[in-house]
GROMACS .gro file of C-alpha atoms in nm:
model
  335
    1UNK     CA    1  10.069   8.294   8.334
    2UNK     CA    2   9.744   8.054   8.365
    3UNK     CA    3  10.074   7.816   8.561
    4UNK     CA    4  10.251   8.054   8.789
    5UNK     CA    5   9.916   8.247   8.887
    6UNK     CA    6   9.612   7.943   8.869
    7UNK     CA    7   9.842   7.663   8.839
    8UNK     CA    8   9.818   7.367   8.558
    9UNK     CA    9   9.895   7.045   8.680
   10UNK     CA   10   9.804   6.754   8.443
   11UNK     CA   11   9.584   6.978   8.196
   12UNK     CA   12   9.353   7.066   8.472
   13UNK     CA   13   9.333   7.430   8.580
   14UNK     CA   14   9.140   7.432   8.986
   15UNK     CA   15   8.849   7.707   8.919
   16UNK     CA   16   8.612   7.688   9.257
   17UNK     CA   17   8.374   7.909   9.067
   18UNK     CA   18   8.276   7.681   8.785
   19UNK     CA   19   8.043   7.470   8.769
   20UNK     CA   20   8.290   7.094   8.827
   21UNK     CA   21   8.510   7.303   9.031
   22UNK     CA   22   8.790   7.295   8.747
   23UNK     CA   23   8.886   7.284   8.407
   24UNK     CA   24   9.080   7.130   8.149
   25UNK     CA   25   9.317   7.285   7.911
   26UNK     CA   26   9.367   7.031   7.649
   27UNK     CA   27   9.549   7.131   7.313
   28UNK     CA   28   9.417   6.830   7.212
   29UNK     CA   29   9.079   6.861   7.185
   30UNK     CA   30   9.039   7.260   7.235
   31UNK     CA   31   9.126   7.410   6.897
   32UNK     CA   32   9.116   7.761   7.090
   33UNK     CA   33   9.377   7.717   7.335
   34UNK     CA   34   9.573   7.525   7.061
   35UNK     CA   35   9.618   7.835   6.823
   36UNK     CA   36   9.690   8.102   7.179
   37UNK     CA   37   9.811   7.906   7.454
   38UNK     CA   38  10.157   8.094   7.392
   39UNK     CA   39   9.971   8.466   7.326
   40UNK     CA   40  10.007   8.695   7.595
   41UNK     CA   41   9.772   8.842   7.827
   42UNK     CA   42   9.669   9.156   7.646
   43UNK     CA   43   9.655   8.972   7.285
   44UNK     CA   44   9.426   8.650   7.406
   45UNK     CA   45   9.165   8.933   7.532
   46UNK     CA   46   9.182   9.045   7.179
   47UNK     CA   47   9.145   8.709   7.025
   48UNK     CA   48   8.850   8.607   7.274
   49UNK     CA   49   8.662   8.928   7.177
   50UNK     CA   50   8.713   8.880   6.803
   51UNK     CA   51   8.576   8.553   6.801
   52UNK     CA   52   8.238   8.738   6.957
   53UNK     CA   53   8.237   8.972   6.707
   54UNK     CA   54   8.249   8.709   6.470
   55UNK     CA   55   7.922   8.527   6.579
   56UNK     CA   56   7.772   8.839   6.613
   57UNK     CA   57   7.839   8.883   6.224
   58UNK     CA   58   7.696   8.577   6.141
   59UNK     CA   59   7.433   8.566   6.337
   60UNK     CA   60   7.376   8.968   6.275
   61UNK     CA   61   7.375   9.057   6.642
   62UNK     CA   62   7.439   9.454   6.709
   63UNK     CA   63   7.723   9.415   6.982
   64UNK     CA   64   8.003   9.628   7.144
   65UNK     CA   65   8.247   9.366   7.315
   66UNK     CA   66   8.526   9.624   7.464
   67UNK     CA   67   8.606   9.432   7.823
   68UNK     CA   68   8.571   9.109   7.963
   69UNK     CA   69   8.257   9.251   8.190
   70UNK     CA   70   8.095   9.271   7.842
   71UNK     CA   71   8.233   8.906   7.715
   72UNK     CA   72   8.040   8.741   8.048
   73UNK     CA   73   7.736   8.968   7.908
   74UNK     CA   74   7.712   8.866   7.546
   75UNK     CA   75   7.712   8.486   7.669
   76UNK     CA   76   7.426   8.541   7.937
   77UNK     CA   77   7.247   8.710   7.693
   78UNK     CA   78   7.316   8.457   7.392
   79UNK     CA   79   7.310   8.154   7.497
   80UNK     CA   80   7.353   7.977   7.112
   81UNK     CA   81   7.737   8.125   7.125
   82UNK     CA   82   7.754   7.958   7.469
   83UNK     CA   83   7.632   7.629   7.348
   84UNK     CA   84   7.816   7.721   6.995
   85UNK     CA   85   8.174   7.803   7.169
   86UNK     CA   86   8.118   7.667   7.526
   87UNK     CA   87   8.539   7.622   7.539
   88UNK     CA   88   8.535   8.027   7.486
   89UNK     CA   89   8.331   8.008   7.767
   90UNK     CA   90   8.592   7.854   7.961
   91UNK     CA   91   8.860   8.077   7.818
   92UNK     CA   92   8.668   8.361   7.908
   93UNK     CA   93   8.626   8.228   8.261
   94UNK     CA   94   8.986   8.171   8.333
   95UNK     CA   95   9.098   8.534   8.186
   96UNK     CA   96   8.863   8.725   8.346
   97UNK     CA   97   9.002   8.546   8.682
   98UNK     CA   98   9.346   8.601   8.565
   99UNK     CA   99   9.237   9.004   8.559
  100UNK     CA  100   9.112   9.005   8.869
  101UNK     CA  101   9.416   8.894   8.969
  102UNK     CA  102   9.644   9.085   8.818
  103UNK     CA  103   9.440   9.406   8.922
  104UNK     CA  104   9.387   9.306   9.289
  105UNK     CA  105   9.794   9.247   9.325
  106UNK     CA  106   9.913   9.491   9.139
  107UNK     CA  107  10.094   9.241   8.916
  108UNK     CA  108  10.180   9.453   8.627
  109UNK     CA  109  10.390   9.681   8.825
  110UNK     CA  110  10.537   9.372   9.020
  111UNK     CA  111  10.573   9.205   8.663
  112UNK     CA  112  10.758   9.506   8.490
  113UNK     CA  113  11.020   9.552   8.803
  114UNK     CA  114  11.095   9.139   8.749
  115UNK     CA  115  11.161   9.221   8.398
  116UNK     CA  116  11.383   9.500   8.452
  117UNK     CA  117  11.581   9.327   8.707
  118UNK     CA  118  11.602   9.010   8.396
  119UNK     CA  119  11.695   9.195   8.118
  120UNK     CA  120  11.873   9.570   8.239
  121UNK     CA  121  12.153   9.683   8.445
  122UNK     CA  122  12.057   9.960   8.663
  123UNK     CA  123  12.142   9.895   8.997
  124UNK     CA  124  12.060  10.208   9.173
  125UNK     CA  125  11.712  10.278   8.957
  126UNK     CA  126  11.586   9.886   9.060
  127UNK     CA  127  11.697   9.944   9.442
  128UNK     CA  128  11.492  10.199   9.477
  129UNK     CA  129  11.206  10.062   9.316
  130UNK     CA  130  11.309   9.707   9.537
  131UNK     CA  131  11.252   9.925   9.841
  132UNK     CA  132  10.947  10.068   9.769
  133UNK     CA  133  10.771   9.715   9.650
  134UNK     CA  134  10.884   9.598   9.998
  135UNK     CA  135  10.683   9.850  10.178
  136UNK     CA  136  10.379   9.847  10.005
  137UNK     CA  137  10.109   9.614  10.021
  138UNK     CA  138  10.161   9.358   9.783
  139UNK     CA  139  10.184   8.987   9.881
  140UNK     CA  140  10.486   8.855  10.086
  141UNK     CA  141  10.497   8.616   9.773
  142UNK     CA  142  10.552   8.858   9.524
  143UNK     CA  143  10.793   9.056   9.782
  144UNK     CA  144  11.020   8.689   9.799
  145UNK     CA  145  11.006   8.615   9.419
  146UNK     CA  146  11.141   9.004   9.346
  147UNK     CA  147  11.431   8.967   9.671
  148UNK     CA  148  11.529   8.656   9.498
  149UNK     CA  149  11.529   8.799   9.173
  150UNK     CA  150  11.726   9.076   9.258
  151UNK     CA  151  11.977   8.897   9.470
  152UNK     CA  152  12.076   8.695   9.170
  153UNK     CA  153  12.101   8.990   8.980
  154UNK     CA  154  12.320   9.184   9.197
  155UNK     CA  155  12.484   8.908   9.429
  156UNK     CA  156  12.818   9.075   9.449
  157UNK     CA  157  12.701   9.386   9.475
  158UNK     CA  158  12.422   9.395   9.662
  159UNK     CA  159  12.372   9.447  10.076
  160UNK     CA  160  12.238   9.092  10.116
  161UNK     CA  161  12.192   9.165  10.539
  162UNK     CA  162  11.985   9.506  10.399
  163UNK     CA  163  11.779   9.330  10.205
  164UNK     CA  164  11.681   9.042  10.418
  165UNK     CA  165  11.604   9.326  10.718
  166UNK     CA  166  11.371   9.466  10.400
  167UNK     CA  167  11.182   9.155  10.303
  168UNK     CA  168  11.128   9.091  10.676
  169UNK     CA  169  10.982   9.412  10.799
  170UNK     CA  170  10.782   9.407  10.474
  171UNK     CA  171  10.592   9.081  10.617
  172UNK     CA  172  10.831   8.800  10.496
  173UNK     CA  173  10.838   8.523  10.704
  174UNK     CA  174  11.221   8.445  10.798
  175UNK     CA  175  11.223   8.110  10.680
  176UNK     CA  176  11.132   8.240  10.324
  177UNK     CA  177  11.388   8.524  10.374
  178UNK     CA  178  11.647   8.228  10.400
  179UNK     CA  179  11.582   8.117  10.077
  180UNK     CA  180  11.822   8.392   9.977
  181UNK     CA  181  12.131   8.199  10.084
  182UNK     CA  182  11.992   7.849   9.998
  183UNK     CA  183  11.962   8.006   9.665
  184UNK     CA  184  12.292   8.173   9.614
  185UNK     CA  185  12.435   7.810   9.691
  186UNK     CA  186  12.171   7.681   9.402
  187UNK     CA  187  12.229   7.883   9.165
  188UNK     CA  188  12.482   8.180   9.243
  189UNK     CA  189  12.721   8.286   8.980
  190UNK     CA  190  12.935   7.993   9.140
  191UNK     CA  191  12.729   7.759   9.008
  192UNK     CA  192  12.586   7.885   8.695
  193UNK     CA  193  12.718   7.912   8.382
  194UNK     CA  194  12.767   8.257   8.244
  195UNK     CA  195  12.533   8.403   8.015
  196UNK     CA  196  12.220   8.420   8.273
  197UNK     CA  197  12.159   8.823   8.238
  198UNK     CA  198  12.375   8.940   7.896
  199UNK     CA  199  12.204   9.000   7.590
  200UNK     CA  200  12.226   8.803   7.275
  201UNK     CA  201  12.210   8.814   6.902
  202UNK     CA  202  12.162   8.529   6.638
  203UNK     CA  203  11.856   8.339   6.534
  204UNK     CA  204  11.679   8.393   6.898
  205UNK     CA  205  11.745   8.753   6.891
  206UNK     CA  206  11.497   8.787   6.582
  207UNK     CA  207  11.228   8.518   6.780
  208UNK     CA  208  11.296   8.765   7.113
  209UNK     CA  209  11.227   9.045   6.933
  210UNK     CA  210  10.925   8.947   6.743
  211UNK     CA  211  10.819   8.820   7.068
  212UNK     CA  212  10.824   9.161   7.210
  213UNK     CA  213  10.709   9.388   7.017
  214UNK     CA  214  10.313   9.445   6.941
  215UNK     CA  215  10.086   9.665   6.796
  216UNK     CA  216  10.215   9.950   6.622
  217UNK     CA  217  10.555   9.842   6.686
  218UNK     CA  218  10.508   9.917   7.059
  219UNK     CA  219  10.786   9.733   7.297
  220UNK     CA  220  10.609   9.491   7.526
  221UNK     CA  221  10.825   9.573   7.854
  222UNK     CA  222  10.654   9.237   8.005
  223UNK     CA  223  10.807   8.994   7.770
  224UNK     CA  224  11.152   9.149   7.734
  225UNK     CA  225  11.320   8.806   7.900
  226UNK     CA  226  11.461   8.581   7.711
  227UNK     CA  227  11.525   8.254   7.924
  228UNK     CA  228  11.916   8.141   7.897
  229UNK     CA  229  11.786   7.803   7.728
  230UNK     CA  230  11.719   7.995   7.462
  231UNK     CA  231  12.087   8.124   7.398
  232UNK     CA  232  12.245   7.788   7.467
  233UNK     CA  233  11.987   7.680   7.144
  234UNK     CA  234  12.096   7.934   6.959
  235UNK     CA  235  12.503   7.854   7.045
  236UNK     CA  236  12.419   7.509   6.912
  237UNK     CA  237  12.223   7.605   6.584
  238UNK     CA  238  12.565   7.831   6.516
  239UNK     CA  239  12.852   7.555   6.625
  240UNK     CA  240  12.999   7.761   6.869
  241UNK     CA  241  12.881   7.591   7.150
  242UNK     CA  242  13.093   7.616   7.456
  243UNK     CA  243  13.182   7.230   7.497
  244UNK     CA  244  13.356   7.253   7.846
  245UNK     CA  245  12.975   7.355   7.985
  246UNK     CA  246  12.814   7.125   7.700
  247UNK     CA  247  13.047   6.840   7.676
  248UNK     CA  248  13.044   6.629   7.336
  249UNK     CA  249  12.984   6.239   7.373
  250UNK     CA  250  13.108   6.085   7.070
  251UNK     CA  251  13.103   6.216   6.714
  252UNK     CA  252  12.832   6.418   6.507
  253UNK     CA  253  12.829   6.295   6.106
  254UNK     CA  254  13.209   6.168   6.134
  255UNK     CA  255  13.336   6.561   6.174
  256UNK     CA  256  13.516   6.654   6.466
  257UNK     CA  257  13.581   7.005   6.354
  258UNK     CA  258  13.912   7.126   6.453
  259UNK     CA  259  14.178   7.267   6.194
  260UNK     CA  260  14.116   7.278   5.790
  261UNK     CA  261  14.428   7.059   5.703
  262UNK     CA  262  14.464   7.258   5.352
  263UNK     CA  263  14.436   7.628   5.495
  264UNK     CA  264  14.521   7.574   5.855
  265UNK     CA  265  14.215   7.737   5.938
  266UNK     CA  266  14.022   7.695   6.242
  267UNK     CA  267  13.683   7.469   6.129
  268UNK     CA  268  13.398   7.525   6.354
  269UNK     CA  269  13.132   7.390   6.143
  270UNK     CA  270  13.173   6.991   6.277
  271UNK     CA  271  13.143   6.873   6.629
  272UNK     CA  272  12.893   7.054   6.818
  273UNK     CA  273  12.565   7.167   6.606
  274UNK     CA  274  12.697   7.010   6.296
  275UNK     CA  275  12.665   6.748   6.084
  276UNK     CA  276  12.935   6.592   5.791
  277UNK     CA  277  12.848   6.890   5.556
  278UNK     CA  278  12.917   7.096   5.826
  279UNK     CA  279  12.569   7.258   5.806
  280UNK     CA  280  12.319   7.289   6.148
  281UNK     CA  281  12.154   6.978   6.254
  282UNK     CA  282  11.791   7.051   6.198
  283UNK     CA  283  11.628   6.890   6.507
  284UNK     CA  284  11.737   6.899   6.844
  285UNK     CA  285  11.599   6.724   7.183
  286UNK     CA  286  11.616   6.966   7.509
  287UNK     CA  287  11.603   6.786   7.812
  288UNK     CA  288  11.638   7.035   8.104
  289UNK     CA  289  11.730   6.810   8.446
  290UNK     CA  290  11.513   6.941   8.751
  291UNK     CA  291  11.208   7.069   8.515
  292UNK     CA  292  11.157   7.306   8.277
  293UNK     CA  293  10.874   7.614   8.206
  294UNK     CA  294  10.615   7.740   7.957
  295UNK     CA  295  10.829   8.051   7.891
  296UNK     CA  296  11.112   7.816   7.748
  297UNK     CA  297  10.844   7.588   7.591
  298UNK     CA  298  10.647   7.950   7.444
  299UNK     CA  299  11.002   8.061   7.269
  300UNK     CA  300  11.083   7.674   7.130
  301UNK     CA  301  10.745   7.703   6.981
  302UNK     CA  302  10.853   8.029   6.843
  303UNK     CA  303  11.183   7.912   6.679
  304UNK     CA  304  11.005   7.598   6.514
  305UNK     CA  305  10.745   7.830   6.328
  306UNK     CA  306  11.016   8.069   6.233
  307UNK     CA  307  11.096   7.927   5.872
  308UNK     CA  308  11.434   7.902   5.986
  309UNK     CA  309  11.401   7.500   5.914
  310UNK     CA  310  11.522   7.402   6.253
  311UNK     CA  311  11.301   7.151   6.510
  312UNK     CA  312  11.330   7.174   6.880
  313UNK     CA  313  11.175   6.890   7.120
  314UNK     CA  314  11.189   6.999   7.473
  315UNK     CA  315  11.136   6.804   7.742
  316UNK     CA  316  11.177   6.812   8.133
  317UNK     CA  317  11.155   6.619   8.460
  318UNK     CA  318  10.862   6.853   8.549
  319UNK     CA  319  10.752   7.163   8.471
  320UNK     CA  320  10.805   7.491   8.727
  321UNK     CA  321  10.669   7.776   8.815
  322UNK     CA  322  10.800   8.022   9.120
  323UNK     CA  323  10.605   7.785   9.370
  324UNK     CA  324  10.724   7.455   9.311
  325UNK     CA  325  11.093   7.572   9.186
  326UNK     CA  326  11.161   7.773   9.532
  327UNK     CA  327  10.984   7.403   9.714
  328UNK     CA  328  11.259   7.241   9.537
  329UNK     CA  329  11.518   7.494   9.601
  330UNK     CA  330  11.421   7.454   9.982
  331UNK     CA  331  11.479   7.061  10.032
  332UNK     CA  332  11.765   7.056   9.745
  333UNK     CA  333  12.135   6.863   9.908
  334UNK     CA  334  12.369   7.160   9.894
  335UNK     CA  335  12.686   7.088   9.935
   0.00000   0.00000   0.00000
């Protein structure tokens, strides 16, 4: 979120308002963003305000910390927590402009339409709500990313001229608007594997779901996507990858799977995701070619500190967010 909406490039987040003009998210050296760098919006608000309450304990301080309004108060009006937890301080900084945000362009309804157009299949419901995002008053941005969105969704199915005459009376400029095709020869279902929108089972289903789901058992309807990374993992980890998309260069542990010579039984356990005992190889390196994002890096985070014994490196030329993937989507060679 702090990526697609502030942008993070080299650790440093640009934040006119403070005092150097920006800040540096280090894992490193900030045991706070360490331990909630992959929370979501909702739960790091809870995690900054629980830390308060905590000094307040110690330090028996009579405080109410409900919003971030009264965060920004408790350190103006304690300055030992500020000098005590002065990376809260930044933390605090960065989510309260990360609510403003959000609240200013309506992001959460912009945020739950993109997630309804990843993960469900209800053409005529998201069309409707399509249209009425492109007349109202949110950014032309946000109007592209959720055209886009929906044109991959619904490329054979959709009225592609419609649309564009949409995003352009809703204040898209036309060169944006011709992202559409440039990105239907990207990445239409021509040129992507399958598996982009379905749902999946298996070892990530569990990490999606526990993703997903909050307090009380509540479904969180903004983190419902799961990215396809994640199921091509998950194919691995279970030796069914499909090796026409994922070719296999030489041998893994002498087994080349294949047919059980005794029973005549097809043996899927070598090969792809296995080793000579025919059980999962434990640690795998993802390197995605033309960059990679947090989302993918939140749920390989999730998998290795699922007790499922299995360790994911992933790696990328870069990583995206909408911004610099639609740049690169605009000066890519299509053929």
């Amino acid at each position: 979120m702090i990526h697609e909406l502030l942008g993070l490039n080299n650790g440093r987040v640009m934040l006119p308002d403070t005092p150097d003009g920006e800040v540096t998210m280090s894992a490193r050296d900030d045991v706070f963003f360490d331990e909630n760098k992959y929370q979501n919006f909702g739960d790091l608000g809870g995690e900054i305000r629980d830390l308060m309450q905590k000094f307040a304990s110690e330090h028996r301080v009579r405080t109410d910390v409900k919003s971030l309004d009264d965060m920004r108060t408790f350190m103006d009006k304690y300055p030992a927590f500020r000098a005590q937890s002065s990376r809260v301080s930044k933390h605090v900084t960065i989510t309260s402009e990360l609510s403003r945000l959000v609240e200013t362009c309506n992001l959460f309804d912009i945020s739950a339409l993109e997630q309804d157009l990843a993960c469900q299949d209800d053409h005529n419901k998201q069309y409707r709500e399509l249209v009425d995002m492109m007349g109202s008053d949110i950014s032309f941005v946000d109007k592209l990313r959720l055209g886009l969105l929906y044109t991959l969704r619904f490329e054979t199915s959709a009225d592609l001229p419609r649309l564009k005459a949409l995003m352009i009376e809703g204040g898209v400029p036309k060169p944006q608007v011709d992202l559409i095709d440039k990105l239907i020869l990207y990445a239409g279902q021509a040129q992507r594997p399958p598996g982009l929108f379905t749902e999946h089972k298996g070892l990530f289903g569990r990490i999606k779901k526990n993703l997903h789901v909050g307090v009380a058992g509540v479904k969180n309807v903004y983190t419902q996507h799961t990215p396809l990374m994640a199921k091509v993992v998950d194919s691995l980890f279970k030796g069914n990858i499909n090796e026409m998309q994922y070719p296999l260069l030489g041998e893994i542990g002498g087994n080349k799977g294949g047919r059980n010579n005794e029973t005549g039984a097809e043996d899927r356990r070598g090969g792809r995701g296995g080793n000579n005992n025919g059980t999962p190889c434990p640690n795998v390196v993802v390197w995605m070619m033309g960059g990679t994002t947090y989302e993918e890096s939140a749920h390989v985070h999730a998998l290795n500190n699922s007790g499922d014994g299995v360790k994911i490196l992933l790696g990328g030329s870069c990583v995206h967010n909408s911004t610099s993937f639609l740049r690169e989507v605009s000066v890519a060679p299509i053929r």
